[in-house]
PDB file of C-alpha atoms in Angstrom:
ATOM      1  CA  ILE Y  14     -57.717  44.648-105.100  1.00  0.00           C
ATOM      2  CA  LEU Y  15     -55.364  45.874-107.877  1.00  0.00           C
ATOM      3  CA  ASN Y  16     -53.145  43.544-109.352  1.00  0.00           C
ATOM      4  CA  VAL Y  17     -49.815  45.164-108.830  1.00  0.00           C
ATOM      5  CA  GLU Y  18     -46.563  43.140-110.349  1.00  0.00           C
ATOM      6  CA  GLN Y  19     -42.828  44.140-109.610  1.00  0.00           C
ATOM      7  CA  SER Y  20     -39.981  42.834-111.394  1.00  0.00           C
ATOM      8  CA  PRO Y  21     -37.681  41.151-111.018  1.00  0.00           C
ATOM      9  CA  GLN Y  22     -38.501  39.438-107.710  1.00  0.00           C
ATOM     10  CA  SER Y  23     -34.806  39.456-106.468  1.00  0.00           C
ATOM     11  CA  LEU Y  24     -31.759  40.590-107.982  1.00  0.00           C
ATOM     12  CA  HIS Y  25     -27.846  39.649-107.029  1.00  0.00           C
ATOM     13  CA  VAL Y  26     -25.727  42.377-108.976  1.00  0.00           C
ATOM     14  CA  GLN Y  27     -22.387  43.215-108.338  1.00  0.00           C
ATOM     15  CA  GLU Y  28     -20.896  46.658-106.557  1.00  0.00           C
ATOM     16  CA  GLY Y  29     -20.680  49.189-109.268  1.00  0.00           C
ATOM     17  CA  ASP Y  30     -23.227  47.612-111.548  1.00  0.00           C
ATOM     18  CA  SER Y  31     -26.435  49.731-112.885  1.00  0.00           C
ATOM     19  CA  THR Y  32     -29.890  48.152-112.402  1.00  0.00           C
ATOM     20  CA  ASN Y  33     -33.319  48.669-112.898  1.00  0.00           C
ATOM     21  CA  PHE Y  34     -36.897  46.990-111.646  1.00  0.00           C
ATOM     22  CA  THR Y  35     -40.251  47.584-113.196  1.00  0.00           C
ATOM     23  CA  CYS Y  36     -43.551  48.203-111.391  1.00  0.00           C
ATOM     24  CA  SER Y  37     -46.790  47.210-113.594  1.00  0.00           C
ATOM     25  CA  PHE Y  38     -50.147  48.533-112.450  1.00  0.00           C
ATOM     26  CA  PRO Y  39     -53.804  49.183-114.063  1.00  0.00           C
ATOM     27  CA  SER Y  40     -53.748  52.605-115.654  1.00  0.00           C
ATOM     28  CA  SER Y  41     -57.509  53.416-114.916  1.00  0.00           C
ATOM     29  CA  ASN Y  42     -58.290  55.475-112.007  1.00  0.00           C
ATOM     30  CA  PHE Y  43     -54.710  56.042-111.626  1.00  0.00           C
ATOM     31  CA  TYR Y  44     -53.648  59.539-108.939  1.00  0.00           C
ATOM     32  CA  ALA Y  45     -49.995  58.593-107.661  1.00  0.00           C
ATOM     33  CA  LEU Y  46     -47.197  55.990-107.604  1.00  0.00           C
ATOM     34  CA  HIS Y  47     -45.189  55.633-104.691  1.00  0.00           C
ATOM     35  CA  TRP Y  48     -41.661  53.748-104.280  1.00  0.00           C
ATOM     36  CA  TYR Y  49     -40.314  52.585-100.991  1.00  0.00           C
ATOM     37  CA  ARG Y  50     -36.540  51.272 -99.941  1.00  0.00           C
ATOM     38  CA  TRP Y  51     -36.774  48.538 -96.745  1.00  0.00           C
ATOM     39  CA  GLU Y  52     -33.981  47.796 -95.671  1.00  0.00           C
ATOM     40  CA  THR Y  53     -33.423  44.666 -93.539  1.00  0.00           C
ATOM     41  CA  ALA Y  54     -34.477  45.652 -89.997  1.00  0.00           C
ATOM     42  CA  LYS Y  55     -35.180  48.567 -90.567  1.00  0.00           C
ATOM     43  CA  SER Y  56     -38.499  50.192 -91.733  1.00  0.00           C
ATOM     44  CA  PRO Y  57     -39.776  50.687 -95.225  1.00  0.00           C
ATOM     45  CA  GLU Y  58     -38.968  54.189 -96.263  1.00  0.00           C
ATOM     46  CA  ALA Y  59     -40.535  56.816 -98.958  1.00  0.00           C
ATOM     47  CA  LEU Y  60     -37.812  57.084-101.979  1.00  0.00           C
ATOM     48  CA  PHE Y  61     -40.380  58.791-104.282  1.00  0.00           C
ATOM     49  CA  VAL Y  62     -44.097  60.098-105.285  1.00  0.00           C
ATOM     50  CA  MET Y  63     -44.775  60.165-108.969  1.00  0.00           C
ATOM     51  CA  THR Y  64     -48.403  61.580-110.425  1.00  0.00           C
ATOM     52  CA  LEU Y  65     -47.645  62.890-113.982  1.00  0.00           C
ATOM     53  CA  ASN Y  66     -47.097  60.841-116.564  1.00  0.00           C
ATOM     54  CA  GLY Y  67     -43.379  61.039-118.102  1.00  0.00           C
ATOM     55  CA  ASP Y  68     -42.564  62.177-114.651  1.00  0.00           C
ATOM     56  CA  GLU Y  69     -39.041  61.518-113.766  1.00  0.00           C
ATOM     57  CA  LYS Y  70     -37.678  61.762-109.833  1.00  0.00           C
ATOM     58  CA  LYS Y  71     -33.775  61.663-108.775  1.00  0.00           C
ATOM     59  CA  LYS Y  72     -32.429  61.201-105.654  1.00  0.00           C
ATOM     60  CA  GLY Y  73     -28.698  60.611-105.754  1.00  0.00           C
ATOM     61  CA  ARG Y  74     -27.846  57.592-107.596  1.00  0.00           C
ATOM     62  CA  ILE Y  75     -31.903  56.294-107.814  1.00  0.00           C
ATOM     63  CA  SER Y  76     -33.941  57.567-110.359  1.00  0.00           C
ATOM     64  CA  ALA Y  77     -37.467  56.553-111.064  1.00  0.00           C
ATOM     65  CA  THR Y  78     -39.659  57.195-114.217  1.00  0.00           C
ATOM     66  CA  LEU Y  79     -43.592  56.846-114.523  1.00  0.00           C
ATOM     67  CA  ASN Y  80     -45.800  55.817-117.800  1.00  0.00           C
ATOM     68  CA  THR Y  81     -49.158  56.480-116.333  1.00  0.00           C
ATOM     69  CA  LYS Y  82     -50.795  55.676-120.359  1.00  0.00           C
ATOM     70  CA  GLU Y  83     -49.739  52.200-119.973  1.00  0.00           C
ATOM     71  CA  GLY Y  84     -49.716  51.583-116.396  1.00  0.00           C
ATOM     72  CA  TYR Y  85     -45.627  50.939-115.737  1.00  0.00           C
ATOM     73  CA  SER Y  86     -42.587  52.720-113.481  1.00  0.00           C
ATOM     74  CA  TYR Y  87     -38.755  52.158-113.806  1.00  0.00           C
ATOM     75  CA  LEU Y  88     -36.739  52.471-110.780  1.00  0.00           C
ATOM     76  CA  TYR Y  89     -33.107  52.536-111.860  1.00  0.00           C
ATOM     77  CA  ILE Y  90     -30.380  52.369-109.809  1.00  0.00           C
ATOM     78  CA  LYS Y  91     -26.520  53.578-111.036  1.00  0.00           C
ATOM     79  CA  GLY Y  92     -23.451  52.213-109.669  1.00  0.00           C
ATOM     80  CA  SER Y  93     -24.651  50.132-107.123  1.00  0.00           C
ATOM     81  CA  GLN Y  94     -23.167  50.235-103.425  1.00  0.00           C
ATOM     82  CA  PRO Y  95     -23.692  47.370-100.863  1.00  0.00           C
ATOM     83  CA  GLU Y  96     -26.010  49.901 -98.812  1.00  0.00           C
ATOM     84  CA  ASP Y  97     -28.038  49.920-101.969  1.00  0.00           C
ATOM     85  CA  SER Y  98     -29.141  46.423-100.578  1.00  0.00           C
ATOM     86  CA  ALA Y  99     -32.982  46.386 -99.823  1.00  0.00           C
ATOM     87  CA  THR Y 100     -36.768  45.756-100.886  1.00  0.00           C
ATOM     88  CA  TYR Y 101     -37.621  48.120-103.281  1.00  0.00           C
ATOM     89  CA  LEU Y 102     -41.579  48.410-102.908  1.00  0.00           C
ATOM     90  CA  CYS Y 103     -44.109  50.342-105.644  1.00  0.00           C
ATOM     91  CA  ALA Y 104     -47.653  51.129-104.778  1.00  0.00           C
ATOM     92  CA  PRO Y 105     -49.651  52.718-106.700  1.00  0.00           C
ATOM     93  CA  TYR Y 106     -52.494  54.796-105.372  1.00  0.00           C
ATOM     94  CA  SER Y 107     -56.243  54.696-107.359  1.00  0.00           C
ATOM     95  CA  ALA Y 108     -59.300  55.797-107.108  1.00  0.00           C
ATOM     96  CA  GLY Y 109     -61.278  53.415-104.654  1.00  0.00           C
ATOM     97  CA  ASN Y 110     -58.411  51.464-104.140  1.00  0.00           C
ATOM     98  CA  MET Y 111     -55.839  53.747-102.181  1.00  0.00           C
ATOM     99  CA  LEU Y 112     -52.334  52.256-101.838  1.00  0.00           C
ATOM    100  CA  THR Y 113     -52.178  48.882-103.368  1.00  0.00           C
ATOM    101  CA  PHE Y 114     -48.454  47.007-102.619  1.00  0.00           C
ATOM    102  CA  GLY Y 115     -46.672  45.233-105.150  1.00  0.00           C
ATOM    103  CA  GLY Y 116     -44.603  42.420-103.715  1.00  0.00           C
ATOM    104  CA  GLY Y 117     -41.875  43.796-103.869  1.00  0.00           C
ATOM    105  CA  THR Y 118     -37.670  43.853-105.855  1.00  0.00           C
ATOM    106  CA  ARG Y 119     -35.173  42.340-103.616  1.00  0.00           C
ATOM    107  CA  LEU Y 120     -31.931  43.911-104.508  1.00  0.00           C
ATOM    108  CA  MET Y 121     -28.539  42.264-103.072  1.00  0.00           C
ATOM    109  CA  VAL Y 122     -25.209  44.005-104.008  1.00  0.00           C
ATOM    110  CA  LYS Y 123     -22.289  41.982-103.327  1.00  0.00           C
ATOM    111  CA  PRO Y 124     -19.268  44.101-102.376  1.00  0.00           C
TER     112      PRO Y 124
ATOM    113  CA  ASP T  26     -36.918  62.797 -83.273  1.00  0.00           C
ATOM    114  CA  GLY T  27     -40.125  62.342 -84.872  1.00  0.00           C
ATOM    115  CA  GLY T  28     -41.352  58.744 -86.000  1.00  0.00           C
ATOM    116  CA  ILE T  29     -43.970  55.865 -85.119  1.00  0.00           C
ATOM    117  CA  THR T  30     -43.000  53.269 -82.334  1.00  0.00           C
ATOM    118  CA  GLN T  31     -44.227  49.884 -82.681  1.00  0.00           C
ATOM    119  CA  SER T  32     -44.362  47.393 -79.215  1.00  0.00           C
ATOM    120  CA  PRO T  33     -43.514  45.081 -78.855  1.00  0.00           C
ATOM    121  CA  LYS T  34     -41.171  43.519 -81.843  1.00  0.00           C
ATOM    122  CA  TYR T  35     -41.843  40.117 -81.352  1.00  0.00           C
ATOM    123  CA  LEU T  36     -45.092  38.550 -79.592  1.00  0.00           C
ATOM    124  CA  PHE T  37     -46.219  35.237 -79.102  1.00  0.00           C
ATOM    125  CA  ARG T  38     -49.942  34.034 -78.185  1.00  0.00           C
ATOM    126  CA  LYS T  39     -52.011  31.014 -77.947  1.00  0.00           C
ATOM    127  CA  GLU T  40     -54.599  30.241 -80.056  1.00  0.00           C
ATOM    128  CA  GLY T  41     -57.701  31.711 -78.975  1.00  0.00           C
ATOM    129  CA  GLN T  42     -56.404  34.786 -77.452  1.00  0.00           C
ATOM    130  CA  ASN T  43     -56.799  38.051 -78.214  1.00  0.00           C
ATOM    131  CA  VAL T  44     -53.510  40.394 -78.788  1.00  0.00           C
ATOM    132  CA  THR T  45     -53.272  43.918 -78.702  1.00  0.00           C
ATOM    133  CA  LEU T  46     -50.195  45.572 -80.894  1.00  0.00           C
ATOM    134  CA  SER T  47     -48.957  48.915 -80.531  1.00  0.00           C
ATOM    135  CA  CYS T  48     -48.389  52.291 -82.502  1.00  0.00           C
ATOM    136  CA  GLU T  49     -47.215  55.328 -81.508  1.00  0.00           C
ATOM    137  CA  GLN T  50     -46.586  58.589 -83.577  1.00  0.00           C
ATOM    138  CA  ASN T  51     -44.837  62.059 -82.615  1.00  0.00           C
ATOM    139  CA  LEU T  52     -45.350  63.472 -86.050  1.00  0.00           C
ATOM    140  CA  ASN T  53     -48.427  65.051 -85.798  1.00  0.00           C
ATOM    141  CA  HIS T  54     -49.963  63.111 -88.645  1.00  0.00           C
ATOM    142  CA  ASP T  55     -53.719  62.708 -89.045  1.00  0.00           C
ATOM    143  CA  ALA T  56     -54.042  59.521 -90.814  1.00  0.00           C
ATOM    144  CA  MET T  57     -52.406  56.090 -89.834  1.00  0.00           C
ATOM    145  CA  TYR T  58     -52.841  52.569 -91.039  1.00  0.00           C
ATOM    146  CA  TRP T  59     -51.945  49.043 -90.096  1.00  0.00           C
ATOM    147  CA  TYR T  60     -50.540  46.767 -92.669  1.00  0.00           C
ATOM    148  CA  ARG T  61     -50.342  43.248 -92.534  1.00  0.00           C
ATOM    149  CA  GLN T  62     -46.874  41.025 -94.635  1.00  0.00           C
ATOM    150  CA  ASP T  63     -47.044  37.514 -95.345  1.00  0.00           C
ATOM    151  CA  PRO T  64     -43.790  35.647 -97.099  1.00  0.00           C
ATOM    152  CA  GLY T  65     -44.031  36.146-100.882  1.00  0.00           C
ATOM    153  CA  GLN T  66     -46.734  39.389-100.839  1.00  0.00           C
ATOM    154  CA  GLY T  67     -47.365  42.659-100.487  1.00  0.00           C
ATOM    155  CA  LEU T  68     -48.151  44.628 -97.651  1.00  0.00           C
ATOM    156  CA  ARG T  69     -52.203  44.533 -97.169  1.00  0.00           C
ATOM    157  CA  LEU T  70     -54.175  47.021 -95.580  1.00  0.00           C
ATOM    158  CA  ILE T  71     -56.036  45.790 -92.618  1.00  0.00           C
ATOM    159  CA  TYR T  72     -57.180  49.435 -91.064  1.00  0.00           C
ATOM    160  CA  TYR T  73     -56.857  52.916 -91.240  1.00  0.00           C
ATOM    161  CA  SER T  74     -57.595  56.195 -89.861  1.00  0.00           C
ATOM    162  CA  GLN T  75     -58.384  59.656 -91.054  1.00  0.00           C
ATOM    163  CA  ILE T  76     -59.004  61.536 -88.108  1.00  0.00           C
ATOM    164  CA  VAL T  77     -58.976  60.565 -84.172  1.00  0.00           C
ATOM    165  CA  ASN T  78     -62.199  58.844 -83.491  1.00  0.00           C
ATOM    166  CA  ASP T  79     -62.137  57.820 -86.998  1.00  0.00           C
ATOM    167  CA  PHE T  80     -61.321  54.652 -88.460  1.00  0.00           C
ATOM    168  CA  GLN T  81     -62.586  52.338 -91.936  1.00  0.00           C
ATOM    169  CA  LYS T  82     -61.568  48.891 -92.993  1.00  0.00           C
ATOM    170  CA  GLY T  83     -59.469  47.945 -95.342  1.00  0.00           C
ATOM    171  CA  ASP T  84     -59.067  45.238 -97.605  1.00  0.00           C
ATOM    172  CA  ILE T  85     -58.672  42.426 -95.071  1.00  0.00           C
ATOM    173  CA  ALA T  86     -60.171  43.554 -91.830  1.00  0.00           C
ATOM    174  CA  GLU T  87     -62.276  40.324 -90.538  1.00  0.00           C
ATOM    175  CA  GLY T  88     -60.950  39.301 -87.386  1.00  0.00           C
ATOM    176  CA  TYR T  89     -59.043  42.557 -86.713  1.00  0.00           C
ATOM    177  CA  SER T  90     -60.401  45.536 -84.649  1.00  0.00           C
ATOM    178  CA  VAL T  91     -58.642  49.128 -84.201  1.00  0.00           C
ATOM    179  CA  SER T  92     -59.468  52.315 -81.938  1.00  0.00           C
ATOM    180  CA  ARG T  93     -57.988  56.037 -82.741  1.00  0.00           C
ATOM    181  CA  GLU T  94     -59.043  57.682 -79.084  1.00  0.00           C
ATOM    182  CA  LYS T  95     -55.823  60.090 -79.457  1.00  0.00           C
ATOM    183  CA  LYS T  96     -54.193  61.465 -82.494  1.00  0.00           C
ATOM    184  CA  GLU T  97     -50.743  59.918 -81.115  1.00  0.00           C
ATOM    185  CA  SER T  98     -52.179  56.230 -81.178  1.00  0.00           C
ATOM    186  CA  PHE T  99     -53.750  53.278 -83.142  1.00  0.00           C
ATOM    187  CA  PRO T 100     -53.556  49.883 -81.514  1.00  0.00           C
ATOM    188  CA  LEU T 101     -54.719  47.257 -83.228  1.00  0.00           C
ATOM    189  CA  THR T 102     -56.290  44.068 -81.664  1.00  0.00           C
ATOM    190  CA  VAL T 103     -56.143  40.736 -83.316  1.00  0.00           C
ATOM    191  CA  THR T 104     -58.927  38.685 -82.250  1.00  0.00           C
ATOM    192  CA  SER T 105     -59.155  35.121 -81.849  1.00  0.00           C
ATOM    193  CA  ALA T 106     -61.824  35.215 -85.294  1.00  0.00           C
ATOM    194  CA  GLN T 107     -59.271  35.839 -87.352  1.00  0.00           C
ATOM    195  CA  LYS T 108     -57.832  32.722 -89.184  1.00  0.00           C
ATOM    196  CA  ASN T 109     -54.474  33.181 -89.586  1.00  0.00           C
ATOM    197  CA  PRO T 110     -53.257  35.464 -87.409  1.00  0.00           C
ATOM    198  CA  THR T 111     -49.336  34.742 -87.687  1.00  0.00           C
ATOM    199  CA  ALA T 112     -48.129  37.548 -89.929  1.00  0.00           C
ATOM    200  CA  PHE T 113     -45.501  40.589 -89.785  1.00  0.00           C
ATOM    201  CA  TYR T 114     -47.710  43.706 -89.002  1.00  0.00           C
ATOM    202  CA  LEU T 115     -46.455  47.260 -89.714  1.00  0.00           C
ATOM    203  CA  CYS T 116     -48.175  50.679 -88.565  1.00  0.00           C
ATOM    204  CA  ALA T 117     -47.867  53.730 -91.089  1.00  0.00           C
ATOM    205  CA  SER T 118     -49.055  57.535 -90.806  1.00  0.00           C
ATOM    206  CA  SER T 119     -48.992  60.322 -93.282  1.00  0.00           C
ATOM    207  CA  ILE T 120     -49.724  63.828 -92.798  1.00  0.00           C
ATOM    208  CA  VAL T 121     -52.931  63.291 -94.346  1.00  0.00           C
ATOM    209  CA  ARG T 122     -55.069  60.043 -96.287  1.00  0.00           C
ATOM    210  CA  SER T 123     -53.952  61.377 -99.965  1.00  0.00           C
ATOM    211  CA  TYR T 124     -52.702  60.130-103.213  1.00  0.00           C
ATOM    212  CA  ASN T 125     -49.431  62.473-102.791  1.00  0.00           C
ATOM    213  CA  SER T 126     -48.806  62.166 -99.062  1.00  0.00           C
ATOM    214  CA  PRO T 127     -46.079  59.209 -98.540  1.00  0.00           C
ATOM    215  CA  LEU T 128     -46.702  56.832 -95.913  1.00  0.00           C
ATOM    216  CA  HIS T 129     -44.034  56.982 -92.523  1.00  0.00           C
ATOM    217  CA  PHE T 130     -43.660  53.108 -91.295  1.00  0.00           C
ATOM    218  CA  GLY T 131     -42.411  51.520 -87.917  1.00  0.00           C
ATOM    219  CA  ASN T 132     -40.358  49.186 -87.466  1.00  0.00           C
ATOM    220  CA  GLY T 133     -43.115  46.741 -87.278  1.00  0.00           C
ATOM    221  CA  THR T 134     -44.354  43.530 -85.246  1.00  0.00           C
ATOM    222  CA  ARG T 135     -43.926  39.800 -86.030  1.00  0.00           C
ATOM    223  CA  LEU T 136     -46.962  37.794 -84.485  1.00  0.00           C
ATOM    224  CA  THR T 137     -46.541  34.163 -84.179  1.00  0.00           C
ATOM    225  CA  VAL T 138     -50.142  32.327 -82.868  1.00  0.00           C
ATOM    226  CA  THR T 139     -49.620  28.961 -81.915  1.00  0.00           C
TER     227      THR T 139
END
């Protein structure tokens, strides 16, 4: 089973702050990196699927970058809003392991 | 609306009893998955199915069983052999089992065994 680390585990920010968090994973046998957002009392929803080194994806105020050589991805949220409060999960997909989820970063945005 | 339905939302069972968690999807997806979440841990894969009548063990299959008789349905049975069955269970599906195919999740079932 892959070791997937997400940091920080939790984060409190004020509305309007920009924030970022990290997903670290083994770089060998890498196929793709998935990001999911999981709001309380809802089901996780896919944000991004990234495959190429240097890839950058954007969805509204949320963007993500990928470094497959060193095994990390950053998720950025610009101008956080209360509705961004959720747990953000990353999951690398690698040969033989399929998707392996990290423990998540729990973001709380105060109005 | 297309989606994944898990039922029930909460389930309580006595130790030693088998229990079956339901998962139905109307997304016409080929692949379906069962994950377990425990406090402080990432989602862990229990079983997955790529097509009807086929399923494979995930990382923590011991004490669980599944069936895939219909494309839409992938029920999970938690047997009395599962040592720590109390957990939150998530069902998911994807168009196919592929590295670039995102998962669609249900709302989960919280199982408590006493």
